[in-house]
Amino acid sequence: MSRLASTGLAFFVFSAMVAALYAVFLYAPTEGQMGLVQRIFYFHVSSAICSLVAFSLVFLASIQYLRRREERWDRLAVASAELGVIFALIVLITGPLWARPIWGVFWRWEPRLTFMLITFLMYVAYLMVRAYAAGSVEQTRRFAAVLGIVAFVNVPLVHFSVNLWSADQQLHPQKVELAPEMVVARYVSLVAVGSLFLFLLKRRMELELASQTLNRIRQELDGERGDDGP
Amino acid sequence: MEQSSNLTYLFAAYTAFWAVLFGYVLHLMSRQKDLNQSIEEMRKLASEIRRGQL
Protein backbone atom coordinates (compact mmCIF):
# COMPACT_ATOMS: atom_id res chain seq x y z
CA MET A 1 0.00 0.00 0.00
CA SER A 2 1.35 3.42 -0.95
CA ARG A 3 2.14 6.13 1.57
CA LEU A 4 -0.78 8.19 0.26
CA ALA A 5 -3.24 5.30 0.78
CA SER A 6 -1.83 4.73 4.25
CA THR A 7 -2.27 8.41 5.17
CA GLY A 8 -5.78 8.29 3.69
CA LEU A 9 -6.66 5.28 5.85
CA ALA A 10 -5.28 7.02 8.96
CA PHE A 11 -7.38 10.11 8.18
CA PHE A 12 -10.46 7.91 7.65
CA VAL A 13 -9.89 6.15 11.00
CA PHE A 14 -9.59 9.50 12.77
CA SER A 15 -12.75 10.91 11.12
CA ALA A 16 -14.73 7.72 11.78
CA MET A 17 -13.64 7.74 15.42
CA VAL A 18 -14.76 11.35 15.89
CA ALA A 19 -18.11 10.50 14.24
CA ALA A 20 -18.48 7.41 16.47
CA LEU A 21 -17.81 9.37 19.67
CA TYR A 22 -20.37 11.97 18.57
CA ALA A 23 -22.91 9.23 17.78
CA VAL A 24 -22.31 7.37 21.06
CA PHE A 25 -22.29 10.32 23.45
CA LEU A 26 -24.44 12.96 21.76
CA TYR A 27 -26.63 11.40 19.07
CA ALA A 28 -27.84 8.14 20.63
CA PRO A 29 -30.45 8.57 23.38
CA THR A 30 -29.87 7.31 26.90
CA GLU A 31 -31.35 3.86 27.33
CA GLY A 32 -34.35 3.80 29.67
CA GLN A 33 -33.49 0.89 31.99
CA MET A 34 -29.68 0.82 32.03
CA GLY A 35 -29.04 4.54 31.79
CA LEU A 36 -25.68 6.04 30.86
CA VAL A 37 -23.69 2.84 31.28
CA GLN A 38 -25.44 1.31 28.25
CA ARG A 39 -23.24 3.55 26.09
CA ILE A 40 -20.38 1.09 26.78
CA PHE A 41 -22.29 -1.27 24.46
CA TYR A 42 -21.22 0.51 21.23
CA PHE A 43 -17.45 0.10 21.58
CA HIS A 44 -17.75 -3.15 23.56
CA VAL A 45 -19.71 -4.95 20.82
CA SER A 46 -17.57 -3.45 18.02
CA SER A 47 -14.41 -4.64 19.79
CA ALA A 48 -15.94 -8.10 20.23
CA ILE A 49 -16.76 -8.31 16.51
CA CYS A 50 -13.21 -7.19 15.61
CA SER A 51 -11.67 -9.80 17.89
CA LEU A 52 -13.80 -12.60 16.41
CA VAL A 53 -12.98 -11.42 12.86
CA ALA A 54 -9.28 -11.37 13.81
CA PHE A 55 -9.43 -14.94 15.15
CA SER A 56 -11.25 -16.04 11.98
CA LEU A 57 -8.41 -14.47 9.96
CA VAL A 58 -5.89 -16.47 12.02
CA PHE A 59 -7.83 -19.63 11.12
CA LEU A 60 -7.94 -18.87 7.38
CA ALA A 61 -4.33 -17.67 7.22
CA SER A 62 -3.14 -20.76 9.15
CA ILE A 63 -4.88 -23.09 6.68
CA GLN A 64 -3.36 -21.18 3.78
CA TYR A 65 0.09 -21.26 5.37
CA LEU A 66 -0.06 -25.04 5.85
CA ARG A 67 -1.21 -25.45 2.23
CA ARG A 68 1.20 -23.08 0.52
CA ARG A 69 4.00 -22.36 3.02
CA GLU A 70 4.06 -18.71 1.98
CA GLU A 71 5.35 -16.22 4.54
CA ARG A 72 2.61 -13.68 3.83
CA TRP A 73 -0.02 -16.02 5.33
CA ASP A 74 2.10 -16.44 8.42
CA ARG A 75 2.40 -12.66 8.70
CA LEU A 76 -1.38 -12.29 8.46
CA ALA A 77 -1.88 -15.02 11.10
CA VAL A 78 0.48 -13.52 13.68
CA ALA A 79 -0.74 -9.94 13.14
CA SER A 80 -4.40 -11.02 13.38
CA ALA A 81 -3.77 -13.10 16.51
CA GLU A 82 -2.06 -10.20 18.25
CA LEU A 83 -4.86 -7.77 17.38
CA GLY A 84 -7.51 -10.35 18.26
CA VAL A 85 -5.98 -10.66 21.73
CA ILE A 86 -5.86 -6.86 22.12
CA PHE A 87 -9.54 -6.44 21.17
CA ALA A 88 -10.58 -9.46 23.25
CA LEU A 89 -8.78 -7.88 26.21
CA ILE A 90 -10.82 -4.71 25.66
CA VAL A 91 -14.00 -6.82 25.61
CA LEU A 92 -12.99 -8.59 28.83
CA ILE A 93 -12.34 -5.28 30.58
CA THR A 94 -15.31 -3.24 29.31
CA GLY A 95 -17.78 -6.15 29.72
CA PRO A 96 -17.42 -6.45 33.52
CA LEU A 97 -17.50 -2.64 33.84
CA TRP A 98 -20.85 -2.70 32.06
CA ALA A 99 -22.04 -5.78 33.98
CA ARG A 100 -21.38 -4.48 37.51
CA PRO A 101 -24.07 -1.75 37.63
CA ILE A 102 -26.56 -3.81 35.54
CA TRP A 103 -26.16 -7.40 36.77
CA GLY A 104 -24.72 -6.52 40.18
CA VAL A 105 -21.53 -8.55 39.58
CA PHE A 106 -18.36 -7.96 37.59
CA TRP A 107 -18.17 -11.56 36.43
CA ARG A 108 -20.29 -14.67 36.27
CA TRP A 109 -19.36 -18.03 34.72
CA GLU A 110 -22.13 -17.87 32.13
CA PRO A 111 -21.59 -19.36 28.63
CA ARG A 112 -20.55 -16.34 26.54
CA LEU A 113 -18.23 -14.84 29.17
CA THR A 114 -16.60 -18.20 29.80
CA PHE A 115 -16.06 -18.99 26.12
CA MET A 116 -14.69 -15.50 25.49
CA LEU A 117 -12.18 -15.93 28.31
CA ILE A 118 -11.15 -19.39 27.04
CA THR A 119 -10.75 -18.00 23.50
CA PHE A 120 -8.63 -15.11 24.79
CA LEU A 121 -6.38 -17.48 26.75
CA MET A 122 -5.98 -19.84 23.77
CA TYR A 123 -4.76 -17.03 21.53
CA VAL A 124 -2.45 -15.76 24.29
CA ALA A 125 -1.05 -19.33 24.27
CA TYR A 126 -0.73 -19.09 20.47
CA LEU A 127 1.36 -15.91 20.78
CA MET A 128 3.49 -17.49 23.53
CA VAL A 129 4.16 -20.51 21.32
CA ARG A 130 5.33 -18.15 18.58
CA ALA A 131 7.52 -16.20 20.96
CA TYR A 132 9.11 -18.99 23.00
CA ALA A 133 8.93 -22.27 21.04
CA ALA A 134 12.25 -24.02 20.64
CA GLY A 135 13.08 -25.32 17.17
CA SER A 136 13.45 -23.84 13.73
CA VAL A 137 11.42 -20.88 12.50
CA GLU A 138 9.62 -23.14 10.03
CA GLN A 139 8.69 -25.63 12.77
CA THR A 140 7.38 -22.84 15.01
CA ARG A 141 5.26 -21.44 12.19
CA ARG A 142 3.82 -24.88 11.40
CA PHE A 143 3.04 -25.59 15.04
CA ALA A 144 1.47 -22.15 15.47
CA ALA A 145 -0.64 -22.69 12.34
CA VAL A 146 -2.03 -25.94 13.78
CA LEU A 147 -2.80 -24.18 17.06
CA GLY A 148 -4.40 -21.31 15.12
CA ILE A 149 -6.75 -23.81 13.48
CA VAL A 150 -7.56 -25.72 16.68
CA ALA A 151 -8.18 -22.56 18.74
CA PHE A 152 -10.80 -21.42 16.22
CA VAL A 153 -13.21 -24.05 17.60
CA ASN A 154 -14.06 -21.53 20.34
CA VAL A 155 -15.00 -18.68 18.02
CA PRO A 156 -18.41 -20.01 16.88
CA LEU A 157 -19.10 -21.05 20.48
CA VAL A 158 -18.61 -17.44 21.63
CA HIS A 159 -20.95 -16.20 18.93
CA PHE A 160 -23.70 -18.82 19.20
CA SER A 161 -23.53 -19.52 22.95
CA VAL A 162 -26.44 -17.16 23.71
CA ASN A 163 -28.71 -19.31 21.52
CA LEU A 164 -27.25 -22.70 22.51
CA TRP A 165 -28.11 -22.26 26.19
CA SER A 166 -31.51 -21.32 27.60
CA ALA A 167 -32.15 -17.74 28.73
CA ASP A 168 -32.22 -18.63 32.44
CA GLN A 169 -28.67 -20.02 32.27
CA GLN A 170 -27.09 -16.80 31.10
CA LEU A 171 -26.98 -13.06 31.57
CA HIS A 172 -26.49 -12.01 27.94
CA PRO A 173 -29.83 -11.28 26.23
CA GLN A 174 -30.85 -13.56 23.33
CA LYS A 175 -32.43 -10.68 21.45
CA VAL A 176 -31.49 -6.99 21.58
CA GLU A 177 -33.93 -4.30 20.54
CA LEU A 178 -32.52 -0.86 19.89
CA ALA A 179 -33.99 2.54 19.03
CA PRO A 180 -33.17 3.64 15.44
CA GLU A 181 -30.62 6.24 16.69
CA MET A 182 -28.91 3.52 18.71
CA VAL A 183 -28.70 1.31 15.62
CA VAL A 184 -27.01 4.19 13.75
CA ALA A 185 -24.55 4.71 16.62
CA ARG A 186 -23.86 0.98 16.67
CA TYR A 187 -22.94 0.86 12.96
CA VAL A 188 -20.89 4.07 13.08
CA SER A 189 -18.95 2.63 16.03
CA LEU A 190 -18.45 -0.63 14.17
CA VAL A 191 -17.04 1.23 11.14
CA ALA A 192 -14.74 3.31 13.38
CA VAL A 193 -13.40 0.42 15.46
CA GLY A 194 -13.25 -1.81 12.35
CA SER A 195 -11.20 0.72 10.39
CA LEU A 196 -8.89 1.17 13.39
CA PHE A 197 -8.48 -2.61 13.47
CA LEU A 198 -7.60 -2.69 9.74
CA PHE A 199 -5.14 0.18 10.16
CA LEU A 200 -3.35 -1.55 13.06
CA LEU A 201 -3.41 -4.89 11.22
CA LYS A 202 -1.71 -3.32 8.21
CA ARG A 203 0.97 -1.67 10.41
CA ARG A 204 1.58 -4.90 12.33
CA MET A 205 1.96 -6.90 9.10
CA GLU A 206 4.45 -4.35 7.76
CA LEU A 207 6.43 -4.67 10.97
CA GLU A 208 6.44 -8.46 10.66
CA LEU A 209 7.61 -8.23 7.04
CA ALA A 210 10.50 -5.94 8.07
CA SER A 211 11.39 -8.31 10.90
CA GLN A 212 11.34 -11.39 8.62
CA THR A 213 13.45 -9.60 5.99
CA LEU A 214 15.97 -8.51 8.61
CA ASN A 215 16.29 -12.06 9.96
CA ARG A 216 16.88 -13.37 6.46
CA ILE A 217 19.61 -10.75 5.79
CA ARG A 218 21.20 -11.54 9.16
CA GLN A 219 21.33 -15.24 8.28
CA GLU A 220 22.85 -14.45 4.88
CA LEU A 221 25.48 -12.18 6.43
CA ASP A 222 26.30 -14.77 9.08
CA GLY A 223 26.69 -17.34 6.30
CA GLU A 224 28.90 -15.00 4.29
CA ARG A 225 31.05 -14.27 7.32
CA GLY A 226 31.30 -17.98 8.09
CA ASP A 227 32.37 -18.82 4.48
CA ASP A 228 35.04 -16.14 4.43
CA GLY A 229 36.34 -16.88 7.89
CA PRO A 230 39.34 -19.05 8.74
CA MET B 1 -26.48 9.11 42.72
CA GLU B 2 -27.03 6.05 40.54
CA GLN B 3 -26.41 8.05 37.34
CA SER B 4 -23.12 9.42 38.71
CA SER B 5 -21.96 5.95 39.73
CA ASN B 6 -22.92 4.69 36.26
CA LEU B 7 -20.89 7.54 34.80
CA THR B 8 -17.84 6.21 36.66
CA TYR B 9 -18.21 2.81 34.98
CA LEU B 10 -18.77 4.47 31.60
CA PHE B 11 -15.66 6.62 32.07
CA ALA B 12 -13.63 3.61 33.24
CA ALA B 13 -14.69 1.52 30.22
CA TYR B 14 -13.76 4.16 27.61
CA THR B 15 -10.53 4.94 29.45
CA ALA B 16 -9.66 1.22 29.36
CA PHE B 17 -10.45 1.08 25.62
CA TRP B 18 -8.06 3.92 24.81
CA ALA B 19 -5.43 2.85 27.34
CA VAL B 20 -5.17 -0.68 25.92
CA LEU B 21 -4.94 0.61 22.34
CA PHE B 22 -2.46 3.34 23.30
CA GLY B 23 -0.32 0.75 25.09
CA TYR B 24 -0.39 -1.48 22.03
CA VAL B 25 0.63 1.39 19.71
CA LEU B 26 3.51 2.21 22.08
CA HIS B 27 4.54 -1.46 21.97
CA LEU B 28 4.52 -1.37 18.15
CA MET B 29 6.59 1.84 18.16
CA SER B 30 9.13 0.29 20.50
CA ARG B 31 9.43 -2.77 18.23
CA GLN B 32 9.86 -0.48 15.24
CA LYS B 33 12.66 1.34 17.07
CA ASP B 34 14.43 -1.95 17.88
CA LEU B 35 14.06 -3.01 14.27
CA ASN B 36 15.58 0.25 12.99
CA GLN B 37 18.49 -0.22 15.37
CA SER B 38 19.06 -3.78 14.08
CA ILE B 39 18.91 -2.54 10.47
CA GLU B 40 21.60 0.03 11.29
CA GLU B 41 23.79 -2.69 12.86
CA MET B 42 23.28 -4.89 9.78
CA ARG B 43 24.29 -2.03 7.50
CA LYS B 44 27.51 -1.51 9.45
CA LEU B 45 28.25 -5.24 9.44
CA ALA B 46 27.58 -5.48 5.70
CA SER B 47 29.89 -2.60 4.89
CA GLU B 48 32.63 -4.13 7.08
CA ILE B 49 32.24 -7.45 5.25
CA ARG B 50 32.45 -5.67 1.90
CA ARG B 51 35.64 -3.92 2.97
CA GLY B 52 37.02 -7.33 3.94
CA GLN B 53 37.49 -6.50 7.57
CA LEU B 54 35.72 -9.64 8.77
PDB file of N, CA and C in Angstrom, chain A residues 173-229:
ATOM      1  N   PRO A 173     -28.492 -11.124  26.809  1.00  0.00           N
ATOM      2  CA  PRO A 173     -29.834 -11.276  26.226  1.00  0.00           C
ATOM      3  C   PRO A 173     -29.774 -12.045  24.904  1.00  0.00           C
ATOM      4  N   GLN A 174     -30.835 -12.813  24.590  1.00  0.00           N
ATOM      5  CA  GLN A 174     -30.854 -13.559  23.327  1.00  0.00           C
ATOM      6  C   GLN A 174     -31.273 -12.664  22.166  1.00  0.00           C
ATOM      7  N   LYS A 175     -32.010 -11.604  22.495  1.00  0.00           N
ATOM      8  CA  LYS A 175     -32.427 -10.678  21.447  1.00  0.00           C
ATOM      9  C   LYS A 175     -32.278  -9.251  21.972  1.00  0.00           C
ATOM     10  N   VAL A 176     -31.683  -8.386  21.148  1.00  0.00           N
ATOM     11  CA  VAL A 176     -31.486  -6.995  21.576  1.00  0.00           C
ATOM     12  C   VAL A 176     -32.318  -6.090  20.684  1.00  0.00           C
ATOM     13  N   GLU A 177     -33.147  -5.267  21.325  1.00  0.00           N
ATOM     14  CA  GLU A 177     -33.931  -4.302  20.544  1.00  0.00           C
ATOM     15  C   GLU A 177     -33.414  -2.904  20.818  1.00  0.00           C
ATOM     16  N   LEU A 178     -33.107  -2.188  19.747  1.00  0.00           N
ATOM     17  CA  LEU A 178     -32.519  -0.862  19.891  1.00  0.00           C
ATOM     18  C   LEU A 178     -33.365   0.179  19.175  1.00  0.00           C
ATOM     19  N   ALA A 179     -33.339   1.415  19.712  1.00  0.00           N
ATOM     20  CA  ALA A 179     -33.990   2.541  19.034  1.00  0.00           C
ATOM     21  C   ALA A 179     -33.218   2.833  17.745  1.00  0.00           C
ATOM     22  N   PRO A 180     -33.876   3.406  16.720  1.00  0.00           N
ATOM     23  CA  PRO A 180     -33.172   3.645  15.442  1.00  0.00           C
ATOM     24  C   PRO A 180     -31.876   4.434  15.593  1.00  0.00           C
ATOM     25  N   GLU A 181     -31.851   5.441  16.484  1.00  0.00           N
ATOM     26  CA  GLU A 181     -30.619   6.242  16.687  1.00  0.00           C
ATOM     27  C   GLU A 181     -29.504   5.369  17.280  1.00  0.00           C
ATOM     28  N   MET A 182     -29.897   4.430  18.111  1.00  0.00           N
ATOM     29  CA  MET A 182     -28.910   3.522  18.713  1.00  0.00           C
ATOM     30  C   MET A 182     -28.323   2.596  17.650  1.00  0.00           C
ATOM     31  N   VAL A 183     -29.182   2.185  16.708  1.00  0.00           N
ATOM     32  CA  VAL A 183     -28.701   1.313  15.616  1.00  0.00           C
ATOM     33  C   VAL A 183     -27.670   2.078  14.777  1.00  0.00           C
ATOM     34  N   VAL A 184     -27.956   3.358  14.508  1.00  0.00           N
ATOM     35  CA  VAL A 184     -27.009   4.188  13.748  1.00  0.00           C
ATOM     36  C   VAL A 184     -25.683   4.276  14.507  1.00  0.00           C
ATOM     37  N   ALA A 185     -25.763   4.595  15.801  1.00  0.00           N
ATOM     38  CA  ALA A 185     -24.547   4.713  16.625  1.00  0.00           C
ATOM     39  C   ALA A 185     -23.775   3.398  16.643  1.00  0.00           C
ATOM     40  N   ARG A 186     -24.501   2.302  16.660  1.00  0.00           N
ATOM     41  CA  ARG A 186     -23.863   0.979  16.667  1.00  0.00           C
ATOM     42  C   ARG A 186     -23.051   0.749  15.388  1.00  0.00           C
ATOM     43  N   TYR A 187     -23.650   1.092  14.226  1.00  0.00           N
ATOM     44  CA  TYR A 187     -22.936   0.864  12.962  1.00  0.00           C
ATOM     45  C   TYR A 187     -21.785   1.852  12.763  1.00  0.00           C
ATOM     46  N   VAL A 188     -21.989   3.088  13.194  1.00  0.00           N
ATOM     47  CA  VAL A 188     -20.890   4.072  13.075  1.00  0.00           C
ATOM     48  C   VAL A 188     -19.714   3.624  13.951  1.00  0.00           C
ATOM     49  N   SER A 189     -20.018   3.132  15.142  1.00  0.00           N
ATOM     50  CA  SER A 189     -18.953   2.628  16.031  1.00  0.00           C
ATOM     51  C   SER A 189     -18.255   1.428  15.415  1.00  0.00           C
ATOM     52  N   LEU A 190     -19.040   0.563  14.793  1.00  0.00           N
ATOM     53  CA  LEU A 190     -18.446  -0.625  14.172  1.00  0.00           C
ATOM     54  C   LEU A 190     -17.493  -0.227  13.036  1.00  0.00           C
ATOM     55  N   VAL A 191     -17.905   0.758  12.228  1.00  0.00           N
ATOM     56  CA  VAL A 191     -17.037   1.229  11.136  1.00  0.00           C
ATOM     57  C   VAL A 191     -15.763   1.841  11.720  1.00  0.00           C
ATOM     58  N   ALA A 192     -15.906   2.645  12.781  1.00  0.00           N
ATOM     59  CA  ALA A 192     -14.744   3.313  13.381  1.00  0.00           C
ATOM     60  C   ALA A 192     -13.764   2.292  13.980  1.00  0.00           C
ATOM     61  N   VAL A 193     -14.278   1.411  14.808  1.00  0.00           N
ATOM     62  CA  VAL A 193     -13.400   0.424  15.463  1.00  0.00           C
ATOM     63  C   VAL A 193     -12.852  -0.550  14.408  1.00  0.00           C
ATOM     64  N   GLY A 194     -13.690  -0.899  13.424  1.00  0.00           N
ATOM     65  CA  GLY A 194     -13.248  -1.810  12.355  1.00  0.00           C
ATOM     66  C   GLY A 194     -12.142  -1.203  11.512  1.00  0.00           C
ATOM     67  N   SER A 195     -12.254   0.086  11.190  1.00  0.00           N
ATOM     68  CA  SER A 195     -11.204   0.722  10.388  1.00  0.00           C
ATOM     69  C   SER A 195      -9.918   0.868  11.209  1.00  0.00           C
ATOM     70  N   LEU A 196     -10.071   1.105  12.518  1.00  0.00           N
ATOM     71  CA  LEU A 196      -8.887   1.168  13.390  1.00  0.00           C
ATOM     72  C   LEU A 196      -8.199  -0.202  13.422  1.00  0.00           C
ATOM     73  N   PHE A 197      -9.007  -1.243  13.484  1.00  0.00           N
ATOM     74  CA  PHE A 197      -8.483  -2.614  13.469  1.00  0.00           C
ATOM     75  C   PHE A 197      -7.689  -2.869  12.175  1.00  0.00           C
ATOM     76  N   LEU A 198      -8.277  -2.474  11.028  1.00  0.00           N
ATOM     77  CA  LEU A 198      -7.599  -2.686   9.740  1.00  0.00           C
ATOM     78  C   LEU A 198      -6.296  -1.894   9.659  1.00  0.00           C
ATOM     79  N   PHE A 199      -6.329  -0.671  10.170  1.00  0.00           N
ATOM     80  CA  PHE A 199      -5.136   0.178  10.162  1.00  0.00           C
ATOM     81  C   PHE A 199      -4.013  -0.472  10.986  1.00  0.00           C
ATOM     82  N   LEU A 200      -4.354  -0.925  12.191  1.00  0.00           N
ATOM     83  CA  LEU A 200      -3.352  -1.546  13.063  1.00  0.00           C
ATOM     84  C   LEU A 200      -2.861  -2.874  12.476  1.00  0.00           C
ATOM     85  N   LEU A 201      -3.784  -3.607  11.836  1.00  0.00           N
ATOM     86  CA  LEU A 201      -3.412  -4.889  11.219  1.00  0.00           C
ATOM     87  C   LEU A 201      -2.379  -4.671  10.113  1.00  0.00           C
ATOM     88  N   LYS A 202      -2.627  -3.653   9.310  1.00  0.00           N
ATOM     89  CA  LYS A 202      -1.705  -3.321   8.209  1.00  0.00           C
ATOM     90  C   LYS A 202      -0.328  -2.943   8.771  1.00  0.00           C
ATOM     91  N   ARG A 203      -0.305  -2.094   9.816  1.00  0.00           N
ATOM     92  CA  ARG A 203       0.966  -1.673  10.412  1.00  0.00           C
ATOM     93  C   ARG A 203       1.704  -2.858  11.027  1.00  0.00           C
ATOM     94  N   ARG A 204       0.955  -3.746  11.675  1.00  0.00           N
ATOM     95  CA  ARG A 204       1.577  -4.904  12.328  1.00  0.00           C
ATOM     96  C   ARG A 204       2.163  -5.863  11.297  1.00  0.00           C
ATOM     97  N   MET A 205       1.455  -6.016  10.155  1.00  0.00           N
ATOM     98  CA  MET A 205       1.955  -6.900   9.102  1.00  0.00           C
ATOM     99  C   MET A 205       3.217  -6.314   8.457  1.00  0.00           C
ATOM    100  N   GLU A 206       3.251  -5.002   8.306  1.00  0.00           N
ATOM    101  CA  GLU A 206       4.448  -4.353   7.757  1.00  0.00           C
ATOM    102  C   GLU A 206       5.645  -4.567   8.683  1.00  0.00           C
ATOM    103  N   LEU A 207       5.372  -4.464   9.979  1.00  0.00           N
ATOM    104  CA  LEU A 207       6.434  -4.666  10.972  1.00  0.00           C
ATOM    105  C   LEU A 207       6.958  -6.099  10.908  1.00  0.00           C
ATOM    106  N   GLU A 208       6.059  -7.053  10.752  1.00  0.00           N
ATOM    107  CA  GLU A 208       6.439  -8.460  10.664  1.00  0.00           C
ATOM    108  C   GLU A 208       7.252  -8.723   9.402  1.00  0.00           C
ATOM    109  N   LEU A 209       6.858  -8.078   8.297  1.00  0.00           N
ATOM    110  CA  LEU A 209       7.609  -8.228   7.040  1.00  0.00           C
ATOM    111  C   LEU A 209       9.031  -7.704   7.220  1.00  0.00           C
ATOM    112  N   ALA A 210       9.168  -6.523   7.841  1.00  0.00           N
ATOM    113  CA  ALA A 210      10.498  -5.943   8.067  1.00  0.00           C
ATOM    114  C   ALA A 210      11.325  -6.863   8.957  1.00  0.00           C
ATOM    115  N   SER A 211      10.687  -7.425   9.978  1.00  0.00           N
ATOM    116  CA  SER A 211      11.388  -8.313  10.905  1.00  0.00           C
ATOM    117  C   SER A 211      11.860  -9.594  10.197  1.00  0.00           C
ATOM    118  N   GLN A 212      10.982 -10.176   9.375  1.00  0.00           N
ATOM    119  CA  GLN A 212      11.344 -11.391   8.624  1.00  0.00           C
ATOM    120  C   GLN A 212      12.479 -11.106   7.637  1.00  0.00           C
ATOM    121  N   THR A 213      12.409  -9.959   6.958  1.00  0.00           N
ATOM    122  CA  THR A 213      13.449  -9.599   5.991  1.00  0.00           C
ATOM    123  C   THR A 213      14.786  -9.420   6.701  1.00  0.00           C
ATOM    124  N   LEU A 214      14.742  -8.744   7.837  1.00  0.00           N
ATOM    125  CA  LEU A 214      15.969  -8.510   8.606  1.00  0.00           C
ATOM    126  C   LEU A 214      16.598  -9.829   9.054  1.00  0.00           C
ATOM    127  N   ASN A 215      15.770 -10.752   9.527  1.00  0.00           N
ATOM    128  CA  ASN A 215      16.292 -12.056   9.962  1.00  0.00           C
ATOM    129  C   ASN A 215      16.944 -12.796   8.810  1.00  0.00           C
ATOM    130  N   ARG A 216      16.323 -12.697   7.631  1.00  0.00           N
ATOM    131  CA  ARG A 216      16.882 -13.367   6.455  1.00  0.00           C
ATOM    132  C   ARG A 216      18.249 -12.768   6.086  1.00  0.00           C
ATOM    133  N   ILE A 217      18.336 -11.424   6.112  1.00  0.00           N
ATOM    134  CA  ILE A 217      19.605 -10.753   5.791  1.00  0.00           C
ATOM    135  C   ILE A 217      20.670 -11.125   6.822  1.00  0.00           C
ATOM    136  N   ARG A 218      20.259 -11.176   8.091  1.00  0.00           N
ATOM    137  CA  ARG A 218      21.201 -11.539   9.162  1.00  0.00           C
ATOM    138  C   ARG A 218      21.765 -12.942   8.927  1.00  0.00           C
ATOM    139  N   GLN A 219      20.874 -13.868   8.559  1.00  0.00           N
ATOM    140  CA  GLN A 219      21.327 -15.244   8.284  1.00  0.00           C
ATOM    141  C   GLN A 219      22.299 -15.277   7.109  1.00  0.00           C
ATOM    142  N   GLU A 220      21.974 -14.501   6.062  1.00  0.00           N
ATOM    143  CA  GLU A 220      22.848 -14.454   4.879  1.00  0.00           C
ATOM    144  C   GLU A 220      24.217 -13.887   5.234  1.00  0.00           C
ATOM    145  N   LEU A 221      24.207 -12.803   6.040  1.00  0.00           N
ATOM    146  CA  LEU A 221      25.475 -12.181   6.432  1.00  0.00           C
ATOM    147  C   LEU A 221      26.294 -13.119   7.303  1.00  0.00           C
ATOM    148  N   ASP A 222      25.602 -13.802   8.223  1.00  0.00           N
ATOM    149  CA  ASP A 222      26.296 -14.765   9.079  1.00  0.00           C
ATOM    150  C   ASP A 222      26.937 -15.856   8.232  1.00  0.00           C
ATOM    151  N   GLY A 223      26.171 -16.311   7.209  1.00  0.00           N
ATOM    152  CA  GLY A 223      26.690 -17.343   6.300  1.00  0.00           C
ATOM    153  C   GLY A 223      27.901 -16.847   5.533  1.00  0.00           C
ATOM    154  N   GLU A 224      27.809 -15.600   5.049  1.00  0.00           N
ATOM    155  CA  GLU A 224      28.904 -15.003   4.287  1.00  0.00           C
ATOM    156  C   GLU A 224      30.155 -14.881   5.138  1.00  0.00           C
ATOM    157  N   ARG A 225      29.941 -14.439   6.388  1.00  0.00           N
ATOM    158  CA  ARG A 225      31.049 -14.270   7.315  1.00  0.00           C
ATOM    159  C   ARG A 225      31.685 -15.609   7.646  1.00  0.00           C
ATOM    160  N   GLY A 226      30.820 -16.628   7.788  1.00  0.00           N
ATOM    161  CA  GLY A 226      31.300 -17.979   8.087  1.00  0.00           C
ATOM    162  C   GLY A 226      32.107 -18.549   6.936  1.00  0.00           C
ATOM    163  N   ASP A 227      31.667 -18.301   5.672  1.00  0.00           N
ATOM    164  CA  ASP A 227      32.371 -18.818   4.484  1.00  0.00           C
ATOM    165  C   ASP A 227      33.739 -18.196   4.330  1.00  0.00           C
ATOM    166  N   ASP A 228      33.794 -16.858   4.629  1.00  0.00           N
ATOM    167  CA  ASP A 228      35.041 -16.136   4.432  1.00  0.00           C
ATOM    168  C   ASP A 228      36.032 -16.346   5.568  1.00  0.00           C
ATOM    169  N   GLY A 229      35.526 -16.771   6.683  1.00  0.00           N
ATOM    170  CA  GLY A 229      36.345 -16.880   7.889  1.00  0.00           C
ATOM    171  C   GLY A 229      37.375 -17.989   7.770  1.00  0.00           C
TER     172      GLY A 229
END
